[in-house]
PDB file of C-alpha atoms and ligand atoms in Angstrom:
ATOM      1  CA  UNK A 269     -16.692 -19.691  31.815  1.00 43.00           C
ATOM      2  CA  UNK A 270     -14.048 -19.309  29.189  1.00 46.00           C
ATOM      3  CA  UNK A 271     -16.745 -20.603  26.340  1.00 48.00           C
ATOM      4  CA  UNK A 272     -18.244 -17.261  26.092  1.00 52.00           C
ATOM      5  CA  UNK A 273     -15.343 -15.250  24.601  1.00 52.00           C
ATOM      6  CA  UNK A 274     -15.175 -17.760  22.116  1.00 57.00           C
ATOM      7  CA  UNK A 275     -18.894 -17.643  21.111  1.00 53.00           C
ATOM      8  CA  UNK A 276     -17.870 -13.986  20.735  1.00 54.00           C
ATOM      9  CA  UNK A 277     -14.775 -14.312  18.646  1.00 55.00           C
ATOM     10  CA  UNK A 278     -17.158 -16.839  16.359  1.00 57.00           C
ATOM     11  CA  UNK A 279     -19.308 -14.094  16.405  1.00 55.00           C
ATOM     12  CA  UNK A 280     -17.134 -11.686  15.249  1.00 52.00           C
ATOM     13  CA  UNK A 281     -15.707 -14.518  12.738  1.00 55.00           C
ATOM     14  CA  UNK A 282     -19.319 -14.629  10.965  1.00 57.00           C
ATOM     15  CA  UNK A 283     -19.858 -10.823  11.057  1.00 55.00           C
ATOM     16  CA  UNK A 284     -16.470 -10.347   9.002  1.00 51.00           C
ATOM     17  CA  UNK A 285     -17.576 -13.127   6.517  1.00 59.00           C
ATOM     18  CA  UNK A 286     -20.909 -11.693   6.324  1.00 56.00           C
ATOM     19  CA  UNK A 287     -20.456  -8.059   6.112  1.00 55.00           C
ATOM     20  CA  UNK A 288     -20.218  -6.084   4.200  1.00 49.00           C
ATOM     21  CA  UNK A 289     -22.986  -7.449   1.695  1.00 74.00           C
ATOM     22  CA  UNK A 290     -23.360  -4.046   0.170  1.00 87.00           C
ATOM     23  CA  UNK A 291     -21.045  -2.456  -2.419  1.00 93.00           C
ATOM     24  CA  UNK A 292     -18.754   0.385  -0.515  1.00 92.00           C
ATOM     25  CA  UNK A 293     -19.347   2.664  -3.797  1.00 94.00           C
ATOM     26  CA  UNK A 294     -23.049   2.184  -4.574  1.00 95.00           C
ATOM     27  CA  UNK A 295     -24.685   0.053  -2.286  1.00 93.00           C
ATOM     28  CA  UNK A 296     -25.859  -2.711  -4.502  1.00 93.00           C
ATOM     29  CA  UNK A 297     -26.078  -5.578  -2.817  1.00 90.00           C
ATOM     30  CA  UNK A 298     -23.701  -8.409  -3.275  1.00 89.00           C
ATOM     31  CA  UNK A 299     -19.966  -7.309  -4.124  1.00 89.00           C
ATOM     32  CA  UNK A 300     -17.690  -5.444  -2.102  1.00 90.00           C
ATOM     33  CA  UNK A 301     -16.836  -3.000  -4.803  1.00 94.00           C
ATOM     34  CA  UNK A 302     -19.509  -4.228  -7.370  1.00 95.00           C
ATOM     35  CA  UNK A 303     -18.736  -4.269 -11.185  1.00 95.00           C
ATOM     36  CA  UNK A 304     -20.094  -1.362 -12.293  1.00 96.00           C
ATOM     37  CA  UNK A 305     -18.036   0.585  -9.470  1.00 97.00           C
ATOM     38  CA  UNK A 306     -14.953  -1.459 -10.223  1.00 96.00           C
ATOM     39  CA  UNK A 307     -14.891  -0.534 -13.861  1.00 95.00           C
ATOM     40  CA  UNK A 308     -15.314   3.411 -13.137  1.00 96.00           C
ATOM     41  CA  UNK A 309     -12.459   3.288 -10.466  1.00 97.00           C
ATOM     42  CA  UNK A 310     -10.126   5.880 -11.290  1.00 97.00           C
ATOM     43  CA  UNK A 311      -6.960   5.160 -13.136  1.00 97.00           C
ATOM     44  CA  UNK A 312      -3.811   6.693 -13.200  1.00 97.00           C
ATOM     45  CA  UNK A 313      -3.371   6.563 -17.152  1.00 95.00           C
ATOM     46  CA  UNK A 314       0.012   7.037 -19.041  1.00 94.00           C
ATOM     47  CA  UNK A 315       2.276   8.242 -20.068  1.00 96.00           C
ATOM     48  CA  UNK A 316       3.823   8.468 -17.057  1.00 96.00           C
ATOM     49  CA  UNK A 317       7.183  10.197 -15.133  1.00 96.00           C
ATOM     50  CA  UNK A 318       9.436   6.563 -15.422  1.00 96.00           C
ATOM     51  CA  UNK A 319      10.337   6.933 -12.061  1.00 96.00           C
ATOM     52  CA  UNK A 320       7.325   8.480  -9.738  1.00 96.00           C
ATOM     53  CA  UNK A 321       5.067   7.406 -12.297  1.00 96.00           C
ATOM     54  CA  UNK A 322       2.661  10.276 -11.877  1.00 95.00           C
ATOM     55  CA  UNK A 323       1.195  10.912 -15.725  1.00 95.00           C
ATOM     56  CA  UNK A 324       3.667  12.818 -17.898  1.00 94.00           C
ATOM     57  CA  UNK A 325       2.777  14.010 -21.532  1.00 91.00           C
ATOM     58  CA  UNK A 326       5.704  12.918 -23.034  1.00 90.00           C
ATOM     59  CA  UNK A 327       6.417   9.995 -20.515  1.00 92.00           C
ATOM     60  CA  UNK A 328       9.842  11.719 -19.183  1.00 94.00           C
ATOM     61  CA  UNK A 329      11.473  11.861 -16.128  1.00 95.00           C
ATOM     62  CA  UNK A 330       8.730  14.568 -14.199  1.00 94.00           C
ATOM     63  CA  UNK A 331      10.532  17.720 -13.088  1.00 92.00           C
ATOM     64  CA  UNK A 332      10.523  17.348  -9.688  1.00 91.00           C
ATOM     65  CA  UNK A 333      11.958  13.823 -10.460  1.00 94.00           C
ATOM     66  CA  UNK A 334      14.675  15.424 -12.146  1.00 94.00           C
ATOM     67  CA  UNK A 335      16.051  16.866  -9.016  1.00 91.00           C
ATOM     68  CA  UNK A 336      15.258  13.963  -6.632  1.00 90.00           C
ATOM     69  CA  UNK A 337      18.028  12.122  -5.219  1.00 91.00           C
ATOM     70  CA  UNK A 338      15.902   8.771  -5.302  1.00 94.00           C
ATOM     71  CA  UNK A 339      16.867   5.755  -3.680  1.00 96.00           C
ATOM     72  CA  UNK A 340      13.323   4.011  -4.896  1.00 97.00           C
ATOM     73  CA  UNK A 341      14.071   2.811  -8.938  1.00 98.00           C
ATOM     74  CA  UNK A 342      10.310   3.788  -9.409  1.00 98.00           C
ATOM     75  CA  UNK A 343       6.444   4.044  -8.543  1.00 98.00           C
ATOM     76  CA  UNK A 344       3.268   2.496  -9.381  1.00 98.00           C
ATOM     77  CA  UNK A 345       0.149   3.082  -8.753  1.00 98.00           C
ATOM     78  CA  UNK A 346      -2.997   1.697 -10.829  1.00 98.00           C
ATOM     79  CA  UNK A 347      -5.583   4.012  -9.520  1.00 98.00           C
ATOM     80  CA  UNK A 348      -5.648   7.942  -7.932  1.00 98.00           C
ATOM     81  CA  UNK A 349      -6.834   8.208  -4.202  1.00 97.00           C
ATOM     82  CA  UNK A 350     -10.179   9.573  -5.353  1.00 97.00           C
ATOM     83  CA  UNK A 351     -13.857   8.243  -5.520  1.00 96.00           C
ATOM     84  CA  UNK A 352     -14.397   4.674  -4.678  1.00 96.00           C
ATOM     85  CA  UNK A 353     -10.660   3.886  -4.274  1.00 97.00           C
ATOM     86  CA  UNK A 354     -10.462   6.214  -1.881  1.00 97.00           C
ATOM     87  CA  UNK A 355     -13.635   4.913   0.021  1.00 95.00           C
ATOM     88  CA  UNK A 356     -12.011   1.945  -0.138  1.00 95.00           C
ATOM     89  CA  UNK A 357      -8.530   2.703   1.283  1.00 95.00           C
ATOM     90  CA  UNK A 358     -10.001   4.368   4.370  1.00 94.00           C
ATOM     91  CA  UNK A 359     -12.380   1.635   5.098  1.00 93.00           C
ATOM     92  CA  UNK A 360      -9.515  -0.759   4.594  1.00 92.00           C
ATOM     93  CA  UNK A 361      -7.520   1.247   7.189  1.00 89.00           C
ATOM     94  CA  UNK A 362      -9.261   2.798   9.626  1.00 86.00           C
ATOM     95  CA  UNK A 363     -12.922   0.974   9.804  1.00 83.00           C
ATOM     96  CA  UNK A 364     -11.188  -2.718   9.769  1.00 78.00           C
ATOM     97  CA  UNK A 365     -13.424  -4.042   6.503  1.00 79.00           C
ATOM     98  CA  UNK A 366     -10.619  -6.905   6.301  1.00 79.00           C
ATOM     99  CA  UNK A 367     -13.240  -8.380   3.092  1.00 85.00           C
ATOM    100  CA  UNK A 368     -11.358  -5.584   1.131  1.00 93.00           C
ATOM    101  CA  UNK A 369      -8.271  -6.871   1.225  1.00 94.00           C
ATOM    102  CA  UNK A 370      -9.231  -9.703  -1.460  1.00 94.00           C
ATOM    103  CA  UNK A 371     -10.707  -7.232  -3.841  1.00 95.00           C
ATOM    104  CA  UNK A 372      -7.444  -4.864  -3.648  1.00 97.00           C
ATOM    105  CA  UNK A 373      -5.161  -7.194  -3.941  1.00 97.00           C
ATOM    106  CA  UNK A 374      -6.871  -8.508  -7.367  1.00 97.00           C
ATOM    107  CA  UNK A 375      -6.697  -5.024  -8.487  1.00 98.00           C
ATOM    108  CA  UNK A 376      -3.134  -4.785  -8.018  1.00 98.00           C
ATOM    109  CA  UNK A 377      -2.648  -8.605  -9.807  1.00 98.00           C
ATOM    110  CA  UNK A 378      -4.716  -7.194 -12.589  1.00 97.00           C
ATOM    111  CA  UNK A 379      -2.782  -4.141 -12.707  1.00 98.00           C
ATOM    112  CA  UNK A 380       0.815  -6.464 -12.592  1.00 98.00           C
ATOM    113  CA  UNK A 381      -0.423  -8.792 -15.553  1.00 97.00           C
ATOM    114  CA  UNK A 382      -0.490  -5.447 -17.986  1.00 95.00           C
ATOM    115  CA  UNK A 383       2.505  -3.350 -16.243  1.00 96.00           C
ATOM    116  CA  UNK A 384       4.915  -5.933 -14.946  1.00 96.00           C
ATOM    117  CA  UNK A 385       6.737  -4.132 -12.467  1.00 97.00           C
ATOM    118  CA  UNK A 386      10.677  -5.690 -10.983  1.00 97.00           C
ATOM    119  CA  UNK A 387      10.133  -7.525  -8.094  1.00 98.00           C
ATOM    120  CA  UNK A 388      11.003 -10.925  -6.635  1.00 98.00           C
ATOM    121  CA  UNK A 389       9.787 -10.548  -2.984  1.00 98.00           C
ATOM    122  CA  UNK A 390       6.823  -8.073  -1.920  1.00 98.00           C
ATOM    123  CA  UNK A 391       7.746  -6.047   2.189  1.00 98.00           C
ATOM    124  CA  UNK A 392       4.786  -4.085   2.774  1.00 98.00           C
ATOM    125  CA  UNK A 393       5.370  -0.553   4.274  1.00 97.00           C
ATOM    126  CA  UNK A 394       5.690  -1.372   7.744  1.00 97.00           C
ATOM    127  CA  UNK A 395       3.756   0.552  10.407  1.00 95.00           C
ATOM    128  CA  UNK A 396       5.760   1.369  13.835  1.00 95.00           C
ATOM    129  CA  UNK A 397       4.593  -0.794  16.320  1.00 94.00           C
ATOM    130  CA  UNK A 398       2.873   1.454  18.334  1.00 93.00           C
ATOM    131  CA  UNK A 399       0.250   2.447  15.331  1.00 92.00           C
ATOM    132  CA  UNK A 400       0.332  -1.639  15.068  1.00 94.00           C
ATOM    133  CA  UNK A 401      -1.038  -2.281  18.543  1.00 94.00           C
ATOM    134  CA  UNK A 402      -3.302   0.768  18.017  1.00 92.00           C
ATOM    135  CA  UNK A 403      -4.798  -0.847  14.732  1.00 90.00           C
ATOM    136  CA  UNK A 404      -4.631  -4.263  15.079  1.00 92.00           C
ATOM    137  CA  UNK A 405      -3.490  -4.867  11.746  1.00 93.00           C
ATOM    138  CA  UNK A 406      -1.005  -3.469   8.891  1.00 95.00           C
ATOM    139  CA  UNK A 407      -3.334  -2.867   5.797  1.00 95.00           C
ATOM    140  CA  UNK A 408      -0.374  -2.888   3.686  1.00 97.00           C
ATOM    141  CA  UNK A 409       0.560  -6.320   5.041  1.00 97.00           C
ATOM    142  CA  UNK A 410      -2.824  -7.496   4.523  1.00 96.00           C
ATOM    143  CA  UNK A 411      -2.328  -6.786   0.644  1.00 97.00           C
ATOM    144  CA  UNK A 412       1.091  -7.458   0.182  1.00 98.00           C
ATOM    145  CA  UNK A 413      -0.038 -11.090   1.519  1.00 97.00           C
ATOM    146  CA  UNK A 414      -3.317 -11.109  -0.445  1.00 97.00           C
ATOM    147  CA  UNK A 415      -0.565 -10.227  -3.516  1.00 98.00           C
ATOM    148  CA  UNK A 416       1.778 -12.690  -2.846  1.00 98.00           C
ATOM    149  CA  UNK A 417      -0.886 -15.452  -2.822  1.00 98.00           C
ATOM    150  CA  UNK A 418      -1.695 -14.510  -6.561  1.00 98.00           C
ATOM    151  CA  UNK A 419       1.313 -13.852  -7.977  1.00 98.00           C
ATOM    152  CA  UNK A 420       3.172 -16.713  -6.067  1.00 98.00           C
ATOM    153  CA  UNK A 421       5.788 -14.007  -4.755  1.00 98.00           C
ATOM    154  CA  UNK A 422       7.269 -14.931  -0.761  1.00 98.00           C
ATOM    155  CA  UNK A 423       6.046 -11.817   1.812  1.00 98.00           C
ATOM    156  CA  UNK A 424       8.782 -10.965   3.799  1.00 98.00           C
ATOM    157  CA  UNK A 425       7.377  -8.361   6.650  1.00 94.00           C
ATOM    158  CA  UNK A 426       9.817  -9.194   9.633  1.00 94.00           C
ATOM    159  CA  UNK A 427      12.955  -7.493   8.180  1.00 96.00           C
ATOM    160  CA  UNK A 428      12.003  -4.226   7.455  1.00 97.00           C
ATOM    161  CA  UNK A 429      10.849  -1.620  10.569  1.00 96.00           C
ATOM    162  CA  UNK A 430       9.614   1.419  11.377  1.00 96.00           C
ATOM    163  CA  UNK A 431      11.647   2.680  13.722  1.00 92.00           C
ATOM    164  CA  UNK A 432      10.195   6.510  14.121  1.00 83.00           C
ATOM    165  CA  UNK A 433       6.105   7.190  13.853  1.00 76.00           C
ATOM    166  CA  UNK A 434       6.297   9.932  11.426  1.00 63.00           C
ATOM    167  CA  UNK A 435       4.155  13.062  12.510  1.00 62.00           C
ATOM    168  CA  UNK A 436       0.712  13.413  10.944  1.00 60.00           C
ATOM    169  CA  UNK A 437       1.707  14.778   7.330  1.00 58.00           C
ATOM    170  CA  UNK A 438      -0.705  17.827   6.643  1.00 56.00           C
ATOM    171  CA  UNK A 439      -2.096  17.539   2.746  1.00 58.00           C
ATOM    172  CA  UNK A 440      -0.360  21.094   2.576  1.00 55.00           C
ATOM    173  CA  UNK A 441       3.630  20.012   3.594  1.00 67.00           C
ATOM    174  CA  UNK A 442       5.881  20.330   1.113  1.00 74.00           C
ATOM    175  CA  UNK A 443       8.098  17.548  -0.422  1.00 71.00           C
ATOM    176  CA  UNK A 444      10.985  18.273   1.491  1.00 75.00           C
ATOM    177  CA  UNK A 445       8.726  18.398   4.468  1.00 76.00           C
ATOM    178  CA  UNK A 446       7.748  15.299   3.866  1.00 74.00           C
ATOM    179  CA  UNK A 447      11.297  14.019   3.019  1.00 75.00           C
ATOM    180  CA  UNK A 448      12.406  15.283   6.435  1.00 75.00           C
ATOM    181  CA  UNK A 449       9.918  14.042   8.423  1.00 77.00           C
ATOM    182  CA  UNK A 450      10.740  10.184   7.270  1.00 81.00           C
ATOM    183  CA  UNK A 451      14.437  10.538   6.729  1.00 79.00           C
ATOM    184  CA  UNK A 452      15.650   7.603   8.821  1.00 85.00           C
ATOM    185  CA  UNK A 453      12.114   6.187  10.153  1.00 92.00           C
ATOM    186  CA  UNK A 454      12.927   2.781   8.653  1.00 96.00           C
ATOM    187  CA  UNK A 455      15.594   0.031   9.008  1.00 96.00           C
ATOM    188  CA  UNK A 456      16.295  -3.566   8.133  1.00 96.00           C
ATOM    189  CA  UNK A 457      16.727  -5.772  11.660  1.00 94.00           C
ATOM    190  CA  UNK A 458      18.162  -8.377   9.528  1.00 92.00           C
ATOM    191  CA  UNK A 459      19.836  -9.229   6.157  1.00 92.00           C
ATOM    192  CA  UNK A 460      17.362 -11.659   4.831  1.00 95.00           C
ATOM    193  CA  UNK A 461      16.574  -8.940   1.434  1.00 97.00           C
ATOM    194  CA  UNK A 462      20.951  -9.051   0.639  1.00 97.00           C
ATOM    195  CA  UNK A 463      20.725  -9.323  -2.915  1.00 98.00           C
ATOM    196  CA  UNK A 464      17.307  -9.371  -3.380  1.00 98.00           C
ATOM    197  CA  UNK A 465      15.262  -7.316  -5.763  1.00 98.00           C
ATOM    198  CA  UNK A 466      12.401  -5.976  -3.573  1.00 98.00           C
ATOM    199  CA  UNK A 467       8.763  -4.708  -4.338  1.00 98.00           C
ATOM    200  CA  UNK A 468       7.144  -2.491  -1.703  1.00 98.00           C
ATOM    201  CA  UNK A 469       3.515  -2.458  -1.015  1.00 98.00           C
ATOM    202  CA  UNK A 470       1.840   0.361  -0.170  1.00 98.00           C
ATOM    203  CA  UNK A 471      -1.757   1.369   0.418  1.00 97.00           C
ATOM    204  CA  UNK A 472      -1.189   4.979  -0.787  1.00 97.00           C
ATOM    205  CA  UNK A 473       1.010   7.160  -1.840  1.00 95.00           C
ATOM    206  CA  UNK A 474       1.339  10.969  -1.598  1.00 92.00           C
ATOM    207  CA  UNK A 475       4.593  12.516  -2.582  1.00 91.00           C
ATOM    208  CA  UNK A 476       6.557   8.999  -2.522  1.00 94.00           C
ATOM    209  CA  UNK A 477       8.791  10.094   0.405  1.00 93.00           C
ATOM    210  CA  UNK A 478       8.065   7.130   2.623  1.00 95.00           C
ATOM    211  CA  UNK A 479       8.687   4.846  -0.240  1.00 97.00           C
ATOM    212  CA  UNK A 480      11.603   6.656  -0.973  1.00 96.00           C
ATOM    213  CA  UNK A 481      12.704   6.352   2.829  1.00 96.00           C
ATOM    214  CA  UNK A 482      11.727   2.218   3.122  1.00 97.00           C
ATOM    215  CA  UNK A 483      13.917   2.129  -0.136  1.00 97.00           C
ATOM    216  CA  UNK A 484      17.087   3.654   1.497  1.00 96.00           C
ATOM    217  CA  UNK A 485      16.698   1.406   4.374  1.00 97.00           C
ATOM    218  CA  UNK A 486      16.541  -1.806   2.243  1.00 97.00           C
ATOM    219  CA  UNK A 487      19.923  -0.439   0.200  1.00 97.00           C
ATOM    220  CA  UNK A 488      21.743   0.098   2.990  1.00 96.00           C
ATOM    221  CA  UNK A 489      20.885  -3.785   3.863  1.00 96.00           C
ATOM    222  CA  UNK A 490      21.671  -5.290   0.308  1.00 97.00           C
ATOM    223  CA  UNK A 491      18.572  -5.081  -1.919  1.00 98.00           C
ATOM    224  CA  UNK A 492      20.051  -4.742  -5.598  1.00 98.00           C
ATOM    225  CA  UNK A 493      17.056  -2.754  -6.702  1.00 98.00           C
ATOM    226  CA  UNK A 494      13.742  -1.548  -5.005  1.00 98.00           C
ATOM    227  CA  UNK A 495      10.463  -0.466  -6.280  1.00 98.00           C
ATOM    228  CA  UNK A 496       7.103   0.409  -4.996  1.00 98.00           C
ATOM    229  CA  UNK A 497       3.478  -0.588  -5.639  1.00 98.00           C
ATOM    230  CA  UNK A 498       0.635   1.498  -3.918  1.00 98.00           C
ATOM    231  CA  UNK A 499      -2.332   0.582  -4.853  1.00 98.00           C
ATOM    232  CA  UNK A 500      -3.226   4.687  -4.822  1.00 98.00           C
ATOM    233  CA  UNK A 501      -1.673   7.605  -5.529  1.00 96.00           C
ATOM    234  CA  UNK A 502      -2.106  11.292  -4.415  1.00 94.00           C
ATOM    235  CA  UNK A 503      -1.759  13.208  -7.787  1.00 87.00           C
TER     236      UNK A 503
HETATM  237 ZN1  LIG B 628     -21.083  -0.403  -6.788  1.00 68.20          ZN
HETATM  238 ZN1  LIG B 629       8.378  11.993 -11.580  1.00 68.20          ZN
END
């Protein structure tokens, strides 16, 4: 009978709406990240580097941004990948809580209204399609779409690929480790960014090479500037 399968799908329709009824951070029931835990998330605060935007006393370019051939015009991140944030990413990612995706996103809108970043069209870090199948879903996708439903700003997450699956990156590699290891990952299958000014979005970020990497992809097909948006950064 080909009713059962979609008793189970219902199912598994009702569970997501359902679940979780507990806050990821405390455990209070009704929020997904409850108020008190949103409020104590933790913030990257300013000054920050212009371009990696990692805090900086005086709110200068960052010395290793001073050497760094960028093709990214700059990176923001409203929160560090730490506490409840980072509870939240990984849950997000790996244990398919898709009722996150609302509560991010509104974090990023939030963090948009105060620090408007350039963007006209949000491409979320694409994942190669192997890691896709694996998954089931692109968390990054999920948000950027979640985003673009706020801020009334088109998705486009067709044109941009990922062309390599970059190694696992150890928390010990070095930038230029990093670099190397998504030098040429990504590419644009089509010219539908040409002349657009493009805002990544990312989950999180750690050294800003894989931004940096989408970003040189999306030059080479036309984008007049690109910036990226993770909703976390490694610092
Ligand atoms: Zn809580
Ligand atoms: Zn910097």
């Amino acid at each position: 009978m080909s009713v059962l399968p979609q008793v189970a799908k219902l199912g598994g329709m009702a569970l997501n709406l359902l679940f979780p009824q507990w806050c990821i951070g405390c455990g209070r029931e009704g929020d997904v990240i409850c108020y008190s835990c949103r409020s104590s998330l933790p913030r990257v605060m300013p000054p920050l580097c212009p371009r990696c935007g990692r805090p900086q006393p005086s709110g200068i370019l960052c010395p290793s941004c001073v050497s760094w051939q960028a093709e990214i015009d700059g990176i923001r991140s409203p929160f560090r990948f730490d506490g409840v944030m980072r509870q939240a990413i990984l849950q997000l990612k790996y244990r398919n809580l898709r009722a996150l995706d609302a509560p991010l996103a509104q974090l990023l809108n939030d963090y948009l209204i105060t620090n408007p970043v350039p963007g006209e069209v949000l491409v979320p870090v694409p994942l190669h399609r192997k890691r896709l199948r694996e998954r089931g879903y692109n968390q990054s996708s999920l948000l950027a779409r979640k985003l673009g439903t706020l801020i009334n700003l088109p998705v486009v997450d067709d044109c941009l690929i990922r062309q390599r699956s970059a190694p696992p990156q150890a928390r010990t590699s070095s930038v230029e480790e990093r670099q190397r290891n998504v030098a040429d990952a990504f590419a644009c299958c089509n010219q539908r960014l040409r002349d657009k000014q493009v805002l990544l979005i990312d989950d999180v970020s750690t050294s800003g090479a894989t931004l940096d990497a989408c970003a040189a992809a999306l030059k080479a097909a036309g984008a007049t500037s690109v910036w990226g948006l993770a909703l976390a950064r490694e610092i």
